[in-house]
Amino acid sequence: NSKHYFRAAKAYLELGQLDKAEETNLQSLEYCLDQLQREAILQQGQEILAKSRMTKVRQNDVSSGSEEREIDTAQLQYTRLTCEGFRMYLSGAYSQAVEQFKSALNILSRPEGLTIEDDELMVVWFVYGISCVKSGNTRNLQTAVEKFNAIIARTDTFPAAYYGLGLTHMAFKRYKDAEEALMLGLKRIKEVKERKVYVWPQTDKTIDETDVTIVAKLMEDMLKECKHPPKPDAICKFHAETDNSKREIYISDPDYKGHICIKCRADCSIEFHAQCWKPSENQTRGKHNWKEILDTQCPTPGCWGLISEIFICRPDQEKSLKLSSQSDPKPKSQQPLRPKLKMKSDSASKIERKMEKKKQKMEKKQEAQ
Ligand SMILES: [Zn+2]
Ligand SMILES: [Zn+2]
C-alpha cells in the first residue's frame, strides 16, 4: 500500500538510488487517500528531485575540463548553490541557506557576466531575503529589507516582496513599518492585474508566498497582529527619533541594545535608551558613569525627587545591574511624601523644643533665686 511505497522511496533516497526513489514515491502517491500523507509524499518528491538535480550538476562539474569556458563553470556553481540553498531552507537550516544564496548572487555579480532571467533573479532575491528573515540574525534582517525593496523597485508582479518586508519589520518589532508595508502590498494586489506564480530555483515547487491568494491571506493575518502589537517591555521617555530605532523597547528584539530605568525618591520610574538620555546642567552621561547621576534631580518636570536607583539592562546580561544611592539609608516608608510640609512641621517642632528649653531655663533661674 501507499505507506510501504513511501518508506521504500525514503530508503532509496537515502541510498542515493534516485530513479528508484522517484518511481516508488509516485506509486505511493497513487495509492494514497489521506491528505496529510499526500503532502508528505509530495514533499519527499521535491527532496528527491532536488537531490537528483544536484547530483547531475556535480557529475557535469566533474566531467567539465579546464578548457570549459568560465561562464559554464559559473553556471554550474550558481545552479549548485541555489539547489543547496533550497535544500538547506527546506531542512530549516536558514543561516546556511543564507550563505548559499549569497554566494549564488555573488557569482552573478562577477565581471565575466553570467546572466539569468529577470524573473529568476527576483526569485533568488526573494528566497535569499526570506532565509535571512528566518535566520533571525540582525545583519541578515537588514539584508532582507534591501532585497525586498530591490524587488519592489524592479517589478509590480511580486507582491510577496511586501509580505517579506512586513515579516522583516515584525521580526524587528517595528509594527508601524510592517503595517505600512503590508497595506501597500495588499493595495498592489488589488491594482495589478497581472498574476505570476514563481517556483523555487532549479525546481518545479511553487513558492507559496508568490501565490496571490495565499500571500493576501498571510498579509491580512499579519496586519491584524500589527494593529494590536504585543505590549513593549518599556517605552523610551526621551526618545530621539533616528532611522534605526523606535520608542517601544522589546527585549526580544534582535536589535535590542539595552536600556536604562531610573527611579526617584518621589516614586517616578523612567525608562529610556541610554543614547536618548539628555543630561541637565549638573548631570553627565557616559557609558560608565551612570553612577554620577545618582542623587541629582529627577527628570520628571516639576518633581522634587532625587534619583535614588538606576537599573542598567543589557542584552548580554540576564539580570539588570542596579546602582543605588548611598546618601539616605532610611527605608522608603519612613520618608515623607511631601517635603515642604515636613520642613514646616520640622521648624515647628524646633520652635517647640526651643520653647521647652527656654521654659526649663526660666524655671531653673527661678529655683536659683
Ligand atoms: Zn529612545
Ligand atoms: Zn521624580
GROMACS .gro file of C-alpha atoms and ligand atoms in nm:
model
  371
    1ASN     CA    1   0.000   0.000   0.000
    2SER     CA    2   0.090   0.367  -0.004
    3LYS     CA    3   0.288   0.370   0.323
    4HIS     CA    4   0.510   0.083   0.214
    5TYR     CA    5   0.594   0.258  -0.110
    6PHE     CA    6   0.659   0.580   0.081
    7ARG     CA    7   0.907   0.408   0.312
    8ALA     CA    8   1.073   0.233   0.022
    9ALA     CA    9   1.112   0.565  -0.160
   10LYS     CA   10   1.270   0.713   0.151
   11ALA     CA   11   1.515   0.424   0.171
   12TYR     CA   12   1.606   0.462  -0.197
   13LEU     CA   13   1.654   0.834  -0.144
   14GLU     CA   14   1.891   0.768   0.144
   15LEU     CA   15   2.081   0.512  -0.062
   16GLY     CA   16   2.113   0.763  -0.343
   17GLN     CA   17   1.916   0.546  -0.588
   18LEU     CA   18   1.719   0.842  -0.706
   19ASP     CA   19   1.544   0.695  -1.011
   20LYS     CA   20   1.405   0.413  -0.799
   21ALA     CA   21   1.316   0.664  -0.528
   22GLU     CA   22   1.121   0.876  -0.769
   23GLU     CA   23   0.936   0.576  -0.911
   24THR     CA   24   0.831   0.432  -0.574
   25ASN     CA   25   0.736   0.775  -0.443
   26LEU     CA   26   0.500   0.819  -0.737
   27GLN     CA   27   0.349   0.477  -0.667
   28SER     CA   28   0.300   0.581  -0.308
   29LEU     CA   29   0.113   0.890  -0.425
   30GLU     CA   30  -0.108   0.679  -0.650
   31TYR     CA   31  -0.239   0.469  -0.363
   32CYS     CA   32  -0.266   0.746  -0.108
   33LEU     CA   33  -0.603   0.882   0.000
   34ASP     CA   34  -0.506   1.075   0.311
   35GLN     CA   35  -0.448   1.448   0.251
   36LEU     CA   36  -0.174   1.491   0.513
   37GLN     CA   37   0.008   1.185   0.390
   38ARG     CA   38  -0.016   1.319   0.032
   39GLU     CA   39   0.161   1.633   0.138
   40ALA     CA   40   0.439   1.434   0.299
   41ILE     CA   41   0.475   1.232  -0.023
   42LEU     CA   42   0.488   1.547  -0.235
   43GLN     CA   43   0.748   1.692  -0.002
   44GLN     CA   44   0.957   1.378  -0.034
   45GLY     CA   45   0.916   1.401  -0.413
   46GLN     CA   46   1.065   1.751  -0.404
   47GLU     CA   47   1.357   1.628  -0.196
   48ILE     CA   48   1.424   1.351  -0.445
   49LEU     CA   49   1.402   1.597  -0.734
   50ALA     CA   50   1.635   1.847  -0.570
   51LYS     CA   51   1.887   1.576  -0.489
   52SER     CA   52   1.886   1.431  -0.838
   53ARG     CA   53   1.933   1.775  -0.992
   54MET     CA   54   2.222   1.835  -0.760
   55THR     CA   55   2.381   1.502  -0.849
   56LYS     CA   56   2.354   1.590  -1.218
   57VAL     CA   57   2.518   1.926  -1.154
   58ARG     CA   58   2.801   1.755  -0.965
   59GLN     CA   59   2.852   1.500  -1.244
   60ASN     CA   60   2.869   1.779  -1.501
   61ASP     CA   61   3.108   1.964  -1.274
   62VAL     CA   62   3.344   1.667  -1.251
   63SER     CA   63   3.335   1.595  -1.625
   64SER     CA   64   3.398   1.952  -1.731
   65GLY     CA   65   3.757   2.001  -1.834
   66SER     CA   66   3.976   2.302  -1.768
   67GLU     CA   67   3.916   2.423  -2.125
   68GLU     CA   68   3.549   2.467  -2.043
   69ARG     CA   69   3.457   2.828  -2.067
   70GLU     CA   70   3.447   3.016  -1.739
   71ILE     CA   71   3.088   3.106  -1.786
   72ASP     CA   72   2.983   2.738  -1.788
   73THR     CA   73   3.163   2.682  -1.461
   74ALA     CA   74   2.990   2.986  -1.320
   75GLN     CA   75   2.655   2.849  -1.439
   76LEU     CA   76   2.722   2.517  -1.270
   77GLN     CA   77   2.834   2.678  -0.947
   78TYR     CA   78   2.533   2.901  -0.948
   79THR     CA   79   2.296   2.609  -1.005
   80ARG     CA   80   2.456   2.405  -0.732
   81LEU     CA   81   2.446   2.689  -0.482
   82THR     CA   82   2.080   2.764  -0.541
   83CYS     CA   83   1.996   2.391  -0.516
   84GLU     CA   84   2.186   2.365  -0.190
   85GLY     CA   85   2.020   2.681  -0.064
   86PHE     CA   86   1.679   2.533  -0.130
   87ARG     CA   87   1.773   2.209   0.045
   88MET     CA   88   1.904   2.399   0.349
   89TYR     CA   89   1.591   2.612   0.360
   90LEU     CA   90   1.367   2.303   0.349
   91SER     CA   91   1.559   2.144   0.634
   92GLY     CA   92   1.526   2.462   0.844
   93ALA     CA   93   1.898   2.546   0.828
   94TYR     CA   94   1.824   2.909   0.740
   95SER     CA   95   2.165   3.057   0.818
   96GLN     CA   96   2.330   2.805   0.586
   97ALA     CA   97   2.065   2.875   0.320
   98VAL     CA   98   2.156   3.245   0.352
   99GLU     CA   99   2.521   3.162   0.277
  100GLN     CA  100   2.431   2.953  -0.030
  101PHE     CA  101   2.206   3.218  -0.184
  102LYS     CA  102   2.454   3.491  -0.103
  103SER     CA  103   2.730   3.302  -0.286
  104ALA     CA  104   2.496   3.237  -0.579
  105LEU     CA  105   2.428   3.609  -0.609
  106ASN     CA  106   2.800   3.683  -0.584
  107ILE     CA  107   2.855   3.470  -0.892
  108LEU     CA  108   2.601   3.681  -1.080
  109SER     CA  109   2.785   3.998  -0.991
  110ARG     CA  110   3.121   3.871  -1.123
  111PRO     CA  111   3.261   4.056  -1.422
  112GLU     CA  112   3.259   3.756  -1.660
  113GLY     CA  113   2.886   3.807  -1.654
  114LEU     CA  114   2.664   3.509  -1.602
  115THR     CA  115   2.317   3.643  -1.673
  116ILE     CA  116   1.986   3.495  -1.572
  117GLU     CA  117   1.628   3.587  -1.648
  118ASP     CA  118   1.488   3.879  -1.455
  119ASP     CA  119   1.218   3.660  -1.302
  120GLU     CA  120   1.476   3.418  -1.172
  121LEU     CA  121   1.678   3.699  -1.022
  122MET     CA  122   1.368   3.821  -0.835
  123VAL     CA  123   1.315   3.468  -0.706
  124VAL     CA  124   1.672   3.438  -0.581
  125TRP     CA  125   1.649   3.779  -0.412
  126PHE     CA  126   1.324   3.674  -0.253
  127VAL     CA  127   1.434   3.335  -0.122
  128TYR     CA  128   1.758   3.493  -0.003
  129GLY     CA  129   1.555   3.757   0.181
  130ILE     CA  130   1.316   3.505   0.336
  131SER     CA  131   1.606   3.286   0.451
  132CYS     CA  132   1.763   3.598   0.604
  133VAL     CA  133   1.445   3.677   0.800
  134LYS     CA  134   1.405   3.321   0.921
  135SER     CA  135   1.769   3.310   1.034
  136GLY     CA  136   1.681   3.586   1.285
  137ASN     CA  137   2.026   3.745   1.265
  138THR     CA  138   2.024   4.127   1.282
  139ARG     CA  139   2.261   4.187   0.993
  140ASN     CA  140   2.069   3.935   0.782
  141LEU     CA  141   1.747   4.117   0.862
  142GLN     CA  142   1.893   4.436   0.718
  143THR     CA  143   1.997   4.249   0.404
  144ALA     CA  144   1.642   4.114   0.377
  145VAL     CA  145   1.499   4.467   0.380
  146GLU     CA  146   1.738   4.565   0.098
  147LYS     CA  147   1.645   4.265  -0.115
  148PHE     CA  148   1.269   4.306  -0.075
  149ASN     CA  149   1.296   4.676  -0.155
  150ALA     CA  150   1.503   4.593  -0.462
  151ILE     CA  151   1.228   4.361  -0.588
  152ILE     CA  152   0.961   4.625  -0.525
  153ALA     CA  153   1.164   4.882  -0.716
  154ARG     CA  154   1.202   4.644  -1.011
  155THR     CA  155   0.860   4.490  -1.063
  156ASP     CA  156   0.490   4.519  -0.986
  157THR     CA  157   0.417   4.149  -1.013
  158PHE     CA  158   0.588   4.031  -0.696
  159PRO     CA  159   0.364   4.130  -0.404
  160ALA     CA  160   0.537   3.865  -0.195
  161ALA     CA  161   0.816   4.120  -0.153
  162TYR     CA  162   0.578   4.334   0.057
  163TYR     CA  163   0.499   4.026   0.263
  164GLY     CA  164   0.874   3.974   0.313
  165LEU     CA  165   0.917   4.336   0.413
  166GLY     CA  166   0.629   4.308   0.662
  167LEU     CA  167   0.779   3.991   0.805
  168THR     CA  168   1.118   4.159   0.849
  169HIS     CA  169   0.975   4.468   1.019
  170MET     CA  170   0.775   4.242   1.251
  171ALA     CA  171   1.088   4.047   1.337
  172PHE     CA  172   1.243   4.383   1.432
  173LYS     CA  173   0.925   4.465   1.632
  174ARG     CA  174   0.864   4.764   1.407
  175TYR     CA  175   0.491   4.715   1.388
  176LYS     CA  176   0.410   5.054   1.234
  177ASP     CA  177   0.656   4.999   0.947
  178ALA     CA  178   0.525   4.644   0.898
  179GLU     CA  179   0.168   4.773   0.884
  180GLU     CA  180   0.267   5.025   0.618
  181ALA     CA  181   0.440   4.763   0.401
  182LEU     CA  182   0.153   4.516   0.430
  183MET     CA  183  -0.113   4.777   0.347
  184LEU     CA  184   0.087   4.877   0.042
  185GLY     CA  185   0.124   4.513  -0.063
  186LEU     CA  186  -0.249   4.447  -0.034
  187LYS     CA  187  -0.318   4.763  -0.233
  188ARG     CA  188  -0.078   4.646  -0.506
  189ILE     CA  189  -0.251   4.309  -0.527
  190LYS     CA  190  -0.581   4.486  -0.594
  191GLU     CA  191  -0.430   4.722  -0.852
  192VAL     CA  192  -0.209   4.492  -1.055
  193LYS     CA  193  -0.399   4.260  -1.285
  194GLU     CA  194  -0.103   4.051  -1.398
  195ARG     CA  195  -0.067   3.743  -1.178
  196LYS     CA  196   0.250   3.538  -1.166
  197VAL     CA  197   0.341   3.242  -0.951
  198TYR     CA  198   0.711   3.167  -0.911
  199VAL     CA  199   0.894   2.841  -0.838
  200TRP     CA  200   1.196   2.769  -0.620
  201PRO     CA  201   1.520   2.794  -0.817
  202GLN     CA  202   1.603   2.472  -1.008
  203THR     CA  203   1.279   2.302  -0.900
  204ASP     CA  204   0.914   2.279  -1.001
  205LYS     CA  205   0.800   2.361  -0.650
  206THR     CA  206   0.584   2.670  -0.624
  207ILE     CA  207   0.689   2.936  -0.374
  208ASP     CA  208   0.361   2.952  -0.182
  209GLU     CA  209   0.413   3.316  -0.085
  210THR     CA  210   0.415   3.419  -0.452
  211ASP     CA  211   0.061   3.286  -0.497
  212VAL     CA  212  -0.151   3.600  -0.470
  213THR     CA  213  -0.439   3.431  -0.285
  214ILE     CA  214  -0.207   3.275  -0.029
  215VAL     CA  215   0.002   3.585   0.027
  216ALA     CA  216  -0.302   3.813   0.062
  217LYS     CA  217  -0.435   3.589   0.340
  218LEU     CA  218  -0.093   3.583   0.509
  219MET     CA  219  -0.066   3.961   0.490
  220GLU     CA  220  -0.415   4.017   0.629
  221ASP     CA  221  -0.336   3.796   0.929
  222MET     CA  222  -0.009   3.980   0.990
  223LEU     CA  223  -0.187   4.313   0.961
  224LYS     CA  224  -0.418   4.214   1.247
  225GLU     CA  225  -0.115   4.150   1.467
  226CYS     CA  226   0.044   4.481   1.367
  227LYS     CA  227  -0.270   4.670   1.463
  228HIS     CA  228  -0.264   4.507   1.808
  229PRO     CA  229   0.106   4.452   1.871
  230PRO     CA  230   0.231   4.285   2.188
  231LYS     CA  231   0.296   4.521   2.480
  232PRO     CA  232   0.653   4.653   2.477
  233ASP     CA  233   0.878   4.578   2.776
  234ALA     CA  234   0.940   4.951   2.813
  235ILE     CA  235   0.879   5.279   2.634
  236CYS     CA  236   1.162   5.528   2.593
  237LYS     CA  237   1.071   5.852   2.771
  238PHE     CA  238   1.327   6.073   2.595
  239HIS     CA  239   1.318   5.915   2.253
  240ALA     CA  240   1.525   6.084   1.984
  241GLU     CA  241   1.393   5.956   1.652
  242THR     CA  242   1.665   5.803   1.437
  243ASP     CA  243   1.645   5.576   1.135
  244ASN     CA  244   1.702   5.256   1.319
  245SER     CA  245   1.530   5.299   1.648
  246LYS     CA  246   1.183   5.318   1.788
  247ARG     CA  247   1.025   5.439   2.109
  248GLU     CA  248   0.895   5.095   2.209
  249ILE     CA  249   1.155   4.872   2.372
  250TYR     CA  250   1.123   4.496   2.323
  251ILE     CA  251   1.385   4.283   2.495
  252SER     CA  252   1.317   4.007   2.239
  253ASP     CA  253   1.402   4.248   1.955
  254PRO     CA  254   1.704   4.108   1.766
  255ASP     CA  255   1.826   4.466   1.757
  256TYR     CA  256   1.782   4.523   2.135
  257LYS     CA  257   2.087   4.705   2.267
  258GLY     CA  258   1.982   4.755   2.628
  259HIS     CA  259   1.803   5.027   2.819
  260ILE     CA  260   1.813   5.223   3.144
  261CYS     CA  261   1.550   5.258   3.415
  262ILE     CA  262   1.580   5.524   3.685
  263LYS     CA  263   1.372   5.566   3.998
  264CYS     CA  264   1.342   5.878   4.206
  265ARG     CA  265   1.253   5.929   4.574
  266ALA     CA  266   0.907   6.052   4.478
  267ASP     CA  267   0.843   5.716   4.309
  268CYS     CA  268   0.887   5.816   3.944
  269SER     CA  269   1.004   5.528   3.728
  270ILE     CA  270   1.152   5.637   3.398
  271GLU     CA  271   1.274   5.410   3.119
  272PHE     CA  272   1.480   5.511   2.818
  273HIS     CA  273   1.753   5.414   2.573
  274ALA     CA  274   2.098   5.504   2.703
  275GLN     CA  275   2.161   5.711   2.389
  276CYS     CA  276   1.838   5.908   2.436
  277TRP     CA  277   1.931   6.046   2.783
  278LYS     CA  278   1.963   6.424   2.779
  279PRO     CA  279   2.157   6.529   3.086
  280SER     CA  280   2.067   6.855   3.258
  281GLU     CA  281   2.335   7.111   3.351
  282ASN     CA  282   2.468   6.939   3.660
  283GLN     CA  283   2.442   6.588   3.517
  284THR     CA  284   2.674   6.398   3.293
  285ARG     CA  285   2.626   6.094   3.080
  286GLY     CA  286   2.858   5.822   2.969
  287LYS     CA  287   2.889   5.451   2.930
  288HIS     CA  288   3.039   5.402   3.271
  289ASN     CA  289   2.933   5.699   3.478
  290TRP     CA  290   2.562   5.648   3.529
  291LYS     CA  291   2.657   5.641   3.898
  292GLU     CA  292   2.717   6.015   3.878
  293ILE     CA  293   2.352   6.095   3.822
  294LEU     CA  294   2.250   5.928   4.149
  295ASP     CA  295   2.119   6.195   4.388
  296THR     CA  296   2.068   6.451   4.110
  297GLN     CA  297   1.730   6.600   4.016
  298CYS     CA  298   1.462   6.363   3.880
  299PRO     CA  299   1.397   6.444   3.511
  300THR     CA  300   1.017   6.449   3.554
  301PRO     CA  301   0.914   6.814   3.514
  302GLY     CA  302   0.816   6.961   3.849
  303CYS     CA  303   0.923   6.656   4.051
  304TRP     CA  304   1.114   6.735   4.373
  305GLY     CA  305   1.268   6.387   4.400
  306LEU     CA  306   1.632   6.297   4.363
  307ILE     CA  307   1.737   5.994   4.160
  308SER     CA  308   1.773   5.706   4.404
  309GLU     CA  309   1.816   5.396   4.187
  310ILE     CA  310   1.942   5.318   3.840
  311PHE     CA  311   1.890   4.985   3.662
  312ILE     CA  312   2.111   4.914   3.362
  313CYS     CA  313   1.969   4.642   3.137
  314ARG     CA  314   2.193   4.486   2.874
  315PRO     CA  315   2.114   4.229   2.606
  316ASP     CA  316   2.402   4.005   2.715
  317GLN     CA  317   2.303   4.000   3.082
  318GLU     CA  318   2.004   3.824   3.225
  319LYS     CA  319   1.982   4.045   3.535
  320SER     CA  320   1.996   4.422   3.526
  321LEU     CA  321   2.279   4.599   3.706
  322LYS     CA  322   2.143   4.805   3.998
  323LEU     CA  323   2.304   5.124   4.127
  324SER     CA  324   2.158   5.268   4.449
  325SER     CA  325   2.205   5.599   4.624
  326GLN     CA  326   2.403   5.567   4.949
  327SER     CA  327   2.308   5.907   5.082
  328ASP     CA  328   1.987   5.819   5.259
  329PRO     CA  329   1.981   5.490   5.446
  330LYS     CA  330   1.626   5.549   5.575
  331PRO     CA  331   1.377   5.294   5.442
  332LYS     CA  332   1.134   5.436   5.192
  333SER     CA  333   0.829   5.401   5.417
  334GLN     CA  334   0.979   5.646   5.666
  335GLN     CA  335   1.037   5.909   5.404
  336PRO     CA  336   0.781   6.185   5.387
  337LEU     CA  337   0.577   6.215   5.072
  338ARG     CA  338   0.561   6.593   5.079
  339PRO     CA  339   0.888   6.751   5.191
  340LYS     CA  340   0.758   7.107   5.211
  341LEU     CA  341   0.510   7.015   5.481
  342LYS     CA  342   0.781   6.821   5.652
  343MET     CA  343   1.000   7.131   5.663
  344LYS     CA  344   0.717   7.327   5.816
  345SER     CA  345   0.649   7.067   6.080
  346ASP     CA  346   1.022   7.036   6.134
  347SER     CA  347   1.066   7.401   6.212
  348ALA     CA  348   0.750   7.393   6.419
  349SER     CA  349   0.888   7.118   6.637
  350LYS     CA  350   1.220   7.301   6.657
  351ILE     CA  351   1.043   7.605   6.787
  352GLU     CA  352   0.854   7.388   7.031
  353ARG     CA  353   1.178   7.233   7.152
  354LYS     CA  354   1.341   7.576   7.187
  355MET     CA  355   1.038   7.699   7.382
  356GLU     CA  356   1.064   7.395   7.607
  357LYS     CA  357   1.435   7.465   7.676
  358LYS     CA  358   1.361   7.828   7.742
  359LYS     CA  359   1.091   7.734   7.989
  360GLN     CA  360   1.327   7.492   8.167
  361LYS     CA  361   1.595   7.762   8.192
  362MET     CA  362   1.342   8.006   8.333
  363GLU     CA  363   1.234   7.750   8.589
  364LYS     CA  364   1.599   7.682   8.692
  365LYS     CA  365   1.662   8.054   8.728
  366GLN     CA  366   1.354   8.089   8.942
  367GLU     CA  367   1.470   7.800   9.159
  368ALA     CA  368   1.817   7.957   9.198
  369GLN     CA  369   1.675   8.285   9.309
  370ZN      ZN  370   1.494   5.627   2.294
  371ZN      ZN  371   1.054   6.206   4.015
   0.00000   0.00000   0.00000
